[in-house]
């Protein structure tokens, strides 16, 4: 049976219910994204994993998305995701070149060296939270957001007086309910802010990764990053480097506080924090859906669904995490004792997340430090349930009220 494309809620409300519905339509279903963009949404873990590792699937719209090449959708929300010139939208050897220049900065060993500074930042934020006279806080604003934000800004040398603007602009990119005018205004400001950072570090190089990126040259051909590649790579690492980890910390705290039995097991030392982090990533991945990939040629899936050449594909991470075919009938339950928590929340294949060790380290420091400092931490629902970020891409809370 052929279905009309399912129109995705731009605000991401009920995205798990949407995934359930789409599962009934085959291994990939047609969806309509904001602005009328049609894409294939894989509905099963194994199908998504297979497509993420398939050379016949590209992330480069300039080579493989005919509608984009014809000038369509350029001045909409999708521009900030696919109209960038960095590893995120590169294919084949160009992807390897762009990724090679940044990935040495994020190896597990280098990341582990950041531990003392992350611990210090977490302790400082907790001290400040403890001073709240009414014993209440918005955990996102007071802790989950500033910690990854400060870490990534220190790494890339973004001056403190530009950090609030950077956070606002990244939130603007995550918001998929914006008008085309709002999206283009955010885009313009991003270019100015990060262009300013590049200019500053060209003039006054310092001990930070922006200065390293400017100076880096390819070993083989001696080429460096172009101005646009520099700006867009900074947008990728500063954006991906904080908003996702903010959501991971917020989602883990919310899940634990709503499952007190499991929290007790964790605090008693029976369940390691790493299990909390992995189960949170499976159950509530910080990136629920990621635009876009494109079929380089016609692709036929095992159940006969055909994705025609040039059609966009959405990476459906939230749906994959709760696929009953992969995780059983209780796939939708949060269970830190689940033996098999395998997930695709950091992606899979050549675009696998460069910052996964950093994200895991930050969460592994932030979560125990928070619960040690405030053993009686509880959700504050006096003003209703915590609101979600308005996005079908980012998955987390825009505010998380707690009592200390
Ligand atoms: C919980 C935290 C995080 C999550 C859930 C996450 C998720 C992801 C996902 C799903 C991808 C694959 C994108 C795709 O489908 O093609 C990705 C790629 C990427 N992530 Fe993360 N990420 C996180 C933290 C970070 C951090 C801390 C950084 C640090 C700088 C980072 C940098 C990147 C970069 C540069 C890429 C692009 C890799 C490429 O295209 O080759 N991420 N991330």
Tab-separated table of C-alpha atoms and ligand atoms in Angstrom:
chain	number	residue	atom	x	y	z
A	1	UNK	CA	0.000	0.000	0.000
A	2	UNK	CA	1.323	3.464	-0.885
A	3	UNK	CA	1.022	6.140	1.785
A	4	UNK	CA	1.143	9.904	1.430
A	5	UNK	CA	4.334	11.156	3.110
A	6	UNK	CA	3.888	11.567	6.859
A	7	UNK	CA	4.271	15.240	7.811
A	8	UNK	CA	6.812	15.419	10.649
A	9	UNK	CA	5.948	17.796	13.507
A	10	UNK	CA	8.554	20.590	13.175
A	11	UNK	CA	8.603	20.995	16.978
A	12	UNK	CA	9.400	17.306	17.516
A	13	UNK	CA	6.403	16.705	19.812
A	14	UNK	CA	5.583	13.016	20.018
A	15	UNK	CA	8.450	11.884	17.854
A	16	UNK	CA	8.431	8.389	19.375
A	17	UNK	CA	4.733	8.041	18.507
A	18	UNK	CA	5.592	9.179	14.980
A	19	UNK	CA	8.296	6.505	14.797
A	20	UNK	CA	5.780	3.850	15.898
A	21	UNK	CA	3.420	4.886	13.137
A	22	UNK	CA	6.172	4.869	10.509
A	23	UNK	CA	7.278	1.361	11.543
A	24	UNK	CA	3.956	0.057	10.222
A	25	UNK	CA	4.855	1.370	6.748
A	26	UNK	CA	7.932	-0.768	6.025
A	27	UNK	CA	11.671	-0.580	6.622
A	28	UNK	CA	11.765	3.035	5.378
A	29	UNK	CA	8.856	5.468	5.124
A	30	UNK	CA	8.430	8.719	3.235
A	31	UNK	CA	8.187	11.788	5.476
A	32	UNK	CA	7.746	15.482	4.802
A	33	UNK	CA	10.091	17.786	6.715
A	34	UNK	CA	9.456	21.501	7.375
A	35	UNK	CA	9.420	23.530	4.176
A	36	UNK	CA	8.041	20.589	2.192
A	37	UNK	CA	11.286	18.587	1.917
A	38	UNK	CA	10.490	14.916	1.297
A	39	UNK	CA	12.856	12.315	2.719
A	40	UNK	CA	13.050	8.596	3.457
A	41	UNK	CA	13.030	7.734	7.157
A	42	UNK	CA	14.482	4.298	8.005
A	43	UNK	CA	12.216	2.723	10.629
A	44	UNK	CA	14.474	-0.117	11.786
A	45	UNK	CA	17.822	-0.150	13.584
A	46	UNK	CA	19.474	-2.547	11.141
A	47	UNK	CA	18.298	-0.618	8.081
A	48	UNK	CA	19.577	2.692	9.457
A	49	UNK	CA	22.919	1.087	10.357
A	50	UNK	CA	23.224	-0.423	6.883
A	51	UNK	CA	22.481	2.898	5.169
A	52	UNK	CA	24.950	4.807	7.401
A	53	UNK	CA	27.714	2.460	6.272
A	54	UNK	CA	26.718	2.328	2.592
A	55	UNK	CA	28.948	4.091	0.023
A	56	UNK	CA	25.839	4.592	-2.105
A	57	UNK	CA	24.651	7.072	0.527
A	58	UNK	CA	26.253	10.528	0.507
A	59	UNK	CA	25.999	13.639	2.699
A	60	UNK	CA	27.102	16.031	-0.054
A	61	UNK	CA	24.090	17.970	-1.408
A	62	UNK	CA	26.228	19.697	-4.050
A	63	UNK	CA	26.922	16.367	-5.746
A	64	UNK	CA	23.982	14.167	-4.810
A	65	UNK	CA	20.815	16.174	-4.030
A	66	UNK	CA	19.361	17.346	-7.351
A	67	UNK	CA	16.760	19.639	-5.721
A	68	UNK	CA	19.517	21.510	-3.842
A	69	UNK	CA	21.641	21.678	-6.987
A	70	UNK	CA	18.621	23.269	-8.712
A	71	UNK	CA	18.564	26.000	-6.067
A	72	UNK	CA	15.594	24.686	-4.061
A	73	UNK	CA	15.313	24.938	-0.235
A	74	UNK	CA	18.423	27.121	0.027
A	75	UNK	CA	16.896	29.902	2.091
A	76	UNK	CA	15.242	27.691	4.708
A	77	UNK	CA	16.111	26.026	8.041
A	78	UNK	CA	17.888	23.214	6.157
A	79	UNK	CA	20.628	25.562	4.936
A	80	UNK	CA	22.368	25.550	8.343
A	81	UNK	CA	22.499	21.736	8.189
A	82	UNK	CA	23.338	20.959	4.585
A	83	UNK	CA	24.636	24.278	3.204
A	84	UNK	CA	27.872	24.060	5.193
A	85	UNK	CA	31.345	23.306	3.857
A	86	UNK	CA	32.860	20.916	6.379
A	87	UNK	CA	33.214	17.181	7.061
A	88	UNK	CA	29.524	16.961	7.970
A	89	UNK	CA	28.461	17.462	4.331
A	90	UNK	CA	31.480	15.974	2.575
A	91	UNK	CA	31.697	12.678	0.682
A	92	UNK	CA	34.541	10.286	-0.114
A	93	UNK	CA	38.097	11.640	-0.246
A	94	UNK	CA	36.983	15.196	0.538
A	95	UNK	CA	35.403	13.910	3.755
A	96	UNK	CA	38.606	12.102	4.694
A	97	UNK	CA	40.624	15.300	4.101
A	98	UNK	CA	38.367	17.507	6.226
A	99	UNK	CA	38.012	14.971	9.024
A	100	UNK	CA	41.723	14.183	9.200
A	101	UNK	CA	42.489	17.797	10.067
A	102	UNK	CA	40.298	17.874	13.185
A	103	UNK	CA	40.079	14.331	14.539
A	104	UNK	CA	43.582	14.236	16.158
A	105	UNK	CA	42.362	16.946	18.537
A	106	UNK	CA	39.689	14.629	19.939
A	107	UNK	CA	41.433	11.302	20.504
A	108	UNK	CA	40.574	9.435	23.702
A	109	UNK	CA	44.040	10.204	25.138
A	110	UNK	CA	43.838	13.945	24.472
A	111	UNK	CA	40.297	14.054	25.763
A	112	UNK	CA	41.228	12.274	28.993
A	113	UNK	CA	43.735	15.078	29.606
A	114	UNK	CA	40.782	17.473	29.960
A	115	UNK	CA	39.421	15.641	33.016
A	116	UNK	CA	40.871	17.935	35.754
A	117	UNK	CA	39.560	21.085	34.051
A	118	UNK	CA	36.086	19.586	33.496
A	119	UNK	CA	35.961	18.509	37.154
A	120	UNK	CA	36.938	22.007	38.224
A	121	UNK	CA	34.277	23.634	36.033
A	122	UNK	CA	31.598	21.206	37.297
A	123	UNK	CA	32.514	21.896	40.933
A	124	UNK	CA	32.314	25.662	40.364
A	125	UNK	CA	28.857	25.402	38.791
A	126	UNK	CA	27.619	23.168	41.620
A	127	UNK	CA	28.930	25.701	44.190
A	128	UNK	CA	26.897	28.392	42.489
A	129	UNK	CA	23.771	26.200	42.355
A	130	UNK	CA	24.074	25.467	46.068
A	131	UNK	CA	23.734	29.202	46.765
A	132	UNK	CA	20.168	29.350	45.361
A	133	UNK	CA	18.239	30.821	48.327
A	134	UNK	CA	15.042	28.856	47.620
A	135	UNK	CA	16.833	25.572	46.925
A	136	UNK	CA	15.516	25.463	43.350
A	137	UNK	CA	17.255	25.597	39.981
A	138	UNK	CA	16.822	25.152	36.263
A	139	UNK	CA	19.294	22.319	35.843
A	140	UNK	CA	19.806	23.065	32.165
A	141	UNK	CA	20.619	26.749	32.627
A	142	UNK	CA	22.663	26.267	35.802
A	143	UNK	CA	24.617	23.114	34.979
A	144	UNK	CA	23.854	20.961	31.915
A	145	UNK	CA	24.343	23.865	29.496
A	146	UNK	CA	27.266	25.904	30.903
A	147	UNK	CA	29.513	22.887	31.511
A	148	UNK	CA	29.882	21.607	27.907
A	149	UNK	CA	29.656	25.171	26.610
A	150	UNK	CA	32.594	26.364	28.702
A	151	UNK	CA	34.636	23.277	27.827
A	152	UNK	CA	34.188	23.681	24.061
A	153	UNK	CA	34.669	27.467	24.155
A	154	UNK	CA	37.926	27.099	26.096
A	155	UNK	CA	39.128	24.431	23.655
A	156	UNK	CA	38.471	26.682	20.642
A	157	UNK	CA	39.325	29.988	22.321
A	158	UNK	CA	35.923	31.651	21.849
A	159	UNK	CA	36.117	34.804	23.988
A	160	UNK	CA	33.775	34.856	26.978
A	161	UNK	CA	31.866	37.894	25.747
A	162	UNK	CA	30.862	35.988	22.570
A	163	UNK	CA	29.696	32.806	24.290
A	164	UNK	CA	26.114	33.907	24.995
A	165	UNK	CA	25.697	34.875	21.325
A	166	UNK	CA	27.136	31.541	20.206
A	167	UNK	CA	24.723	29.640	22.474
A	168	UNK	CA	21.750	31.668	21.191
A	169	UNK	CA	22.718	31.074	17.555
A	170	UNK	CA	23.234	27.323	17.979
A	171	UNK	CA	19.832	27.137	19.721
A	172	UNK	CA	18.446	29.027	16.705
A	173	UNK	CA	19.856	26.385	14.351
A	174	UNK	CA	18.374	23.573	16.465
A	175	UNK	CA	14.931	25.235	16.394
A	176	UNK	CA	13.173	23.692	13.394
A	177	UNK	CA	10.010	25.778	13.825
A	178	UNK	CA	11.667	28.961	12.520
A	179	UNK	CA	10.564	30.955	9.463
A	180	UNK	CA	12.930	31.173	6.468
A	181	UNK	CA	13.667	34.816	7.419
A	182	UNK	CA	14.639	33.834	10.971
A	183	UNK	CA	16.794	30.964	9.669
A	184	UNK	CA	18.684	33.247	7.281
A	185	UNK	CA	19.180	35.920	9.978
A	186	UNK	CA	20.723	33.298	12.295
A	187	UNK	CA	22.919	32.071	9.443
A	188	UNK	CA	24.193	35.580	8.723
A	189	UNK	CA	25.037	36.166	12.389
A	190	UNK	CA	26.816	32.796	12.640
A	191	UNK	CA	29.047	33.734	9.706
A	192	UNK	CA	29.903	37.076	11.340
A	193	UNK	CA	30.564	35.612	14.796
A	194	UNK	CA	32.790	32.762	13.613
A	195	UNK	CA	34.417	34.848	10.874
A	196	UNK	CA	35.350	37.214	13.713
A	197	UNK	CA	36.855	34.338	15.707
A	198	UNK	CA	38.990	33.256	12.730
A	199	UNK	CA	40.163	36.860	12.167
A	200	UNK	CA	41.021	37.240	15.854
A	201	UNK	CA	43.094	34.034	15.919
A	202	UNK	CA	44.826	34.842	12.643
A	203	UNK	CA	45.950	38.100	14.163
A	204	UNK	CA	46.707	36.759	17.646
A	205	UNK	CA	47.224	32.990	17.612
A	206	UNK	CA	46.915	31.378	21.015
A	207	UNK	CA	47.001	27.969	22.666
A	208	UNK	CA	43.633	26.826	21.310
A	209	UNK	CA	42.213	24.594	18.599
A	210	UNK	CA	41.053	27.462	16.369
A	211	UNK	CA	44.680	28.577	16.076
A	212	UNK	CA	45.681	24.955	15.405
A	213	UNK	CA	43.039	24.646	12.658
A	214	UNK	CA	44.244	27.858	10.992
A	215	UNK	CA	47.859	26.640	11.013
A	216	UNK	CA	47.178	23.003	10.066
A	217	UNK	CA	48.394	21.842	6.670
A	218	UNK	CA	47.673	18.553	4.959
A	219	UNK	CA	50.776	16.297	5.139
A	220	UNK	CA	50.423	15.192	1.526
A	221	UNK	CA	49.601	18.331	-0.445
A	222	UNK	CA	50.352	21.070	2.086
A	223	UNK	CA	46.878	22.584	1.699
A	224	UNK	CA	45.064	24.169	4.619
A	225	UNK	CA	41.386	24.804	5.291
A	226	UNK	CA	39.761	27.543	3.204
A	227	UNK	CA	38.132	30.485	5.005
A	228	UNK	CA	34.651	28.967	4.560
A	229	UNK	CA	35.841	25.513	5.657
A	230	UNK	CA	37.337	27.093	8.787
A	231	UNK	CA	34.140	28.967	9.695
A	232	UNK	CA	31.895	25.975	8.990
A	233	UNK	CA	34.173	23.531	10.821
A	234	UNK	CA	34.068	25.823	13.854
A	235	UNK	CA	30.286	25.925	13.617
A	236	UNK	CA	30.208	22.118	13.526
A	237	UNK	CA	32.507	21.514	16.465
A	238	UNK	CA	31.192	24.319	18.669
A	239	UNK	CA	27.571	23.413	17.848
A	240	UNK	CA	27.904	19.630	18.023
A	241	UNK	CA	30.344	20.049	20.872
A	242	UNK	CA	27.899	21.528	23.344
A	243	UNK	CA	24.168	21.288	22.517
A	244	UNK	CA	24.293	17.489	22.209
A	245	UNK	CA	26.096	16.993	25.519
A	246	UNK	CA	23.721	19.472	27.208
A	247	UNK	CA	20.863	17.217	26.131
A	248	UNK	CA	22.681	14.061	27.228
A	249	UNK	CA	23.175	15.409	30.770
A	250	UNK	CA	19.615	16.789	30.964
A	251	UNK	CA	18.019	13.633	29.563
A	252	UNK	CA	19.999	11.396	31.949
A	253	UNK	CA	19.034	13.490	35.000
A	254	UNK	CA	15.377	13.546	33.971
A	255	UNK	CA	15.339	9.786	33.331
A	256	UNK	CA	17.005	8.936	36.652
A	257	UNK	CA	14.769	11.242	38.695
A	258	UNK	CA	11.705	9.667	37.060
A	259	UNK	CA	12.986	6.143	37.816
A	260	UNK	CA	13.959	6.337	41.518
A	261	UNK	CA	14.520	2.583	41.864
A	262	UNK	CA	17.182	2.670	39.170
A	263	UNK	CA	18.720	5.840	40.616
A	264	UNK	CA	19.014	4.083	44.005
A	265	UNK	CA	20.907	1.215	42.348
A	266	UNK	CA	23.288	3.673	40.702
A	267	UNK	CA	23.896	5.657	43.892
A	268	UNK	CA	24.502	2.412	45.826
A	269	UNK	CA	27.278	1.609	43.349
A	270	UNK	CA	25.471	-1.448	41.952
A	271	UNK	CA	25.122	0.063	38.484
A	272	UNK	CA	27.972	2.004	36.838
A	273	UNK	CA	27.417	5.523	35.525
A	274	UNK	CA	28.534	4.350	32.095
A	275	UNK	CA	25.382	2.189	31.950
A	276	UNK	CA	23.261	5.275	32.685
A	277	UNK	CA	24.992	7.190	29.904
A	278	UNK	CA	24.636	4.434	27.295
A	279	UNK	CA	20.996	3.708	28.178
A	280	UNK	CA	20.191	7.424	27.988
A	281	UNK	CA	21.807	7.599	24.545
A	282	UNK	CA	19.747	4.607	23.384
A	283	UNK	CA	16.439	5.706	24.930
A	284	UNK	CA	16.665	9.473	24.439
A	285	UNK	CA	19.458	10.281	21.953
A	286	UNK	CA	20.482	13.958	21.916
A	287	UNK	CA	20.098	13.950	18.138
A	288	UNK	CA	16.714	12.373	17.401
A	289	UNK	CA	16.884	12.816	13.621
A	290	UNK	CA	19.655	14.163	11.458
A	291	UNK	CA	19.254	15.793	8.042
A	292	UNK	CA	20.298	14.807	5.382
A	293	UNK	CA	21.796	12.055	3.302
A	294	UNK	CA	21.117	11.260	-0.379
A	295	UNK	CA	20.935	8.096	-2.445
A	296	UNK	CA	23.837	8.176	-4.930
A	297	UNK	CA	22.048	5.478	-6.950
A	298	UNK	CA	18.764	3.572	-6.576
A	299	UNK	CA	18.884	1.553	-3.357
A	300	UNK	CA	16.623	-1.413	-2.696
A	301	UNK	CA	16.093	-2.376	0.950
A	302	UNK	CA	15.682	-6.029	2.021
A	303	UNK	CA	11.873	-5.763	2.260
A	304	UNK	CA	11.642	-4.356	-1.271
A	305	UNK	CA	11.306	-0.633	-0.411
A	306	UNK	CA	13.140	1.355	-3.127
A	307	UNK	CA	14.908	4.643	-2.425
A	308	UNK	CA	15.364	6.355	-5.807
A	309	UNK	CA	18.666	8.021	-6.749
A	310	UNK	CA	18.832	11.637	-5.532
A	311	UNK	CA	16.168	11.232	-2.836
A	312	UNK	CA	17.046	12.561	0.647
A	313	UNK	CA	17.356	10.180	3.607
A	314	UNK	CA	16.902	11.192	7.249
A	315	UNK	CA	19.093	9.522	9.899
A	316	UNK	CA	16.458	8.419	12.420
A	317	UNK	CA	18.474	7.889	15.612
A	318	UNK	CA	15.573	8.126	18.097
A	319	UNK	CA	13.514	5.584	16.193
A	320	UNK	CA	16.454	3.141	15.910
A	321	UNK	CA	17.108	3.273	19.665
A	322	UNK	CA	13.587	2.063	20.436
A	323	UNK	CA	13.200	-0.447	17.612
A	324	UNK	CA	11.498	-3.549	19.081
A	325	UNK	CA	13.150	-5.729	16.412
A	326	UNK	CA	16.526	-4.763	17.927
A	327	UNK	CA	15.713	-4.227	21.618
A	328	UNK	CA	12.614	-6.342	22.189
A	329	UNK	CA	9.097	-5.532	23.344
A	330	UNK	CA	10.359	-3.326	26.171
A	331	UNK	CA	12.500	-1.191	23.822
A	332	UNK	CA	10.518	1.894	24.869
A	333	UNK	CA	11.361	1.450	28.591
A	334	UNK	CA	14.332	3.156	30.233
A	335	UNK	CA	16.257	0.356	31.941
A	336	UNK	CA	19.862	0.903	33.002
A	337	UNK	CA	20.196	-2.812	33.817
A	338	UNK	CA	19.407	-3.810	30.220
A	339	UNK	CA	22.268	-6.032	29.066
A	340	UNK	CA	22.277	-4.935	25.431
A	341	UNK	CA	22.174	-1.143	25.180
A	342	UNK	CA	23.724	-0.880	21.751
A	343	UNK	CA	22.713	2.328	20.006
A	344	UNK	CA	23.536	4.515	17.031
A	345	UNK	CA	23.283	7.817	18.933
A	346	UNK	CA	26.812	8.831	17.869
A	347	UNK	CA	26.165	7.743	14.294
A	348	UNK	CA	27.934	4.904	12.497
A	349	UNK	CA	30.443	4.552	9.668
A	350	UNK	CA	32.699	7.279	8.307
A	351	UNK	CA	30.740	10.135	9.925
A	352	UNK	CA	30.839	8.531	13.411
A	353	UNK	CA	30.967	11.284	16.021
A	354	UNK	CA	34.438	12.742	16.477
A	355	UNK	CA	33.495	14.030	19.942
A	356	UNK	CA	32.068	10.822	21.428
A	357	UNK	CA	34.943	10.394	23.947
A	358	UNK	CA	34.530	14.024	25.079
A	359	UNK	CA	30.741	13.723	25.412
A	360	UNK	CA	31.060	10.510	27.420
A	361	UNK	CA	33.760	12.018	29.649
A	362	UNK	CA	31.735	15.166	30.372
A	363	UNK	CA	28.651	13.139	31.291
A	364	UNK	CA	30.730	10.718	33.380
A	365	UNK	CA	32.034	13.667	35.403
A	366	UNK	CA	28.855	15.791	35.502
A	367	UNK	CA	26.352	13.157	36.618
A	368	UNK	CA	28.072	11.662	39.680
A	369	UNK	CA	29.280	15.103	40.801
A	370	UNK	CA	25.697	16.416	40.673
A	371	UNK	CA	24.161	13.556	42.661
A	372	UNK	CA	26.988	13.564	45.215
A	373	UNK	CA	26.470	17.269	45.867
A	374	UNK	CA	22.654	17.076	45.970
A	375	UNK	CA	21.627	13.582	47.138
A	376	UNK	CA	18.028	14.766	47.574
A	377	UNK	CA	17.745	16.148	44.033
A	378	UNK	CA	14.159	15.912	42.707
A	379	UNK	CA	12.156	17.093	39.724
A	380	UNK	CA	10.187	20.265	40.401
A	381	UNK	CA	6.924	19.831	38.546
A	382	UNK	CA	5.112	22.690	40.328
A	383	UNK	CA	4.978	24.524	36.994
A	384	UNK	CA	4.151	21.414	34.932
A	385	UNK	CA	6.279	18.905	33.030
A	386	UNK	CA	9.668	20.034	31.702
A	387	UNK	CA	9.342	21.610	28.235
A	388	UNK	CA	11.190	20.063	25.287
A	389	UNK	CA	13.469	21.867	22.859
A	390	UNK	CA	11.317	22.772	19.833
A	391	UNK	CA	13.079	20.651	17.265
A	392	UNK	CA	12.691	17.366	15.431
A	393	UNK	CA	16.518	17.196	15.369
A	394	UNK	CA	17.689	18.041	18.898
A	395	UNK	CA	16.120	15.979	21.679
A	396	UNK	CA	16.244	17.372	25.187
A	397	UNK	CA	14.724	19.790	27.663
A	398	UNK	CA	14.774	23.538	27.151
A	399	UNK	CA	14.270	23.897	30.910
A	400	UNK	CA	14.620	21.281	33.668
A	401	UNK	CA	13.351	22.561	37.033
A	402	UNK	CA	14.689	20.720	40.076
A	403	UNK	CA	14.683	21.089	43.853
A	404	UNK	CA	18.084	20.641	45.432
B	1	LIG	C1	26.042	13.367	23.540
B	1	LIG	C2	26.780	14.049	22.741
B	1	LIG	C3	26.870	13.863	21.256
B	1	LIG	C4	26.034	13.184	20.403
B	1	LIG	C5	24.766	12.404	20.750
B	1	LIG	C6	26.588	13.315	19.074
B	1	LIG	C7	26.035	12.754	17.941
B	1	LIG	C8	26.623	12.748	16.704
B	1	LIG	C9	26.117	12.055	15.547
B	1	LIG	C10	24.832	11.249	15.510
B	1	LIG	C11	26.972	12.253	14.534
B	1	LIG	C12	26.898	11.646	13.129
B	1	LIG	C13	26.277	12.582	12.197
B	1	LIG	C14	25.782	11.875	10.975
B	1	LIG	O1	24.748	11.203	11.011
B	1	LIG	O2	26.434	11.979	9.938
B	1	LIG	C15	28.016	13.130	15.010
B	1	LIG	C16	29.039	13.612	14.245
B	1	LIG	C17	29.931	14.554	14.711
B	1	LIG	N1	30.089	14.982	16.014
B	1	LIG	FE1	28.982	14.461	17.597
B	1	LIG	N2	27.713	14.083	19.136
B	1	LIG	C18	27.932	14.431	20.445
B	1	LIG	C19	28.975	15.190	20.934
B	1	LIG	C20	29.942	15.762	20.191
B	1	LIG	C21	31.032	16.528	20.714
B	1	LIG	C22	31.290	16.812	22.194
B	1	LIG	C23	31.763	16.932	19.657
B	1	LIG	C24	33.029	17.735	19.787
B	1	LIG	C25	33.566	18.527	19.252
B	1	LIG	C26	31.148	16.400	18.442
B	1	LIG	C27	31.589	16.578	17.147
B	1	LIG	C28	31.103	15.906	16.039
B	1	LIG	C29	31.623	16.076	14.689
B	1	LIG	C30	32.758	16.994	14.289
B	1	LIG	C31	30.889	15.242	13.857
B	1	LIG	C32	31.005	15.076	12.346
B	1	LIG	C33	31.813	13.881	11.965
B	1	LIG	C34	31.835	13.654	10.454
B	1	LIG	O3	30.949	14.136	9.731
B	1	LIG	O4	32.759	12.961	9.998
B	1	LIG	N3	30.043	15.682	18.808
B	1	LIG	N4	27.789	13.393	16.342
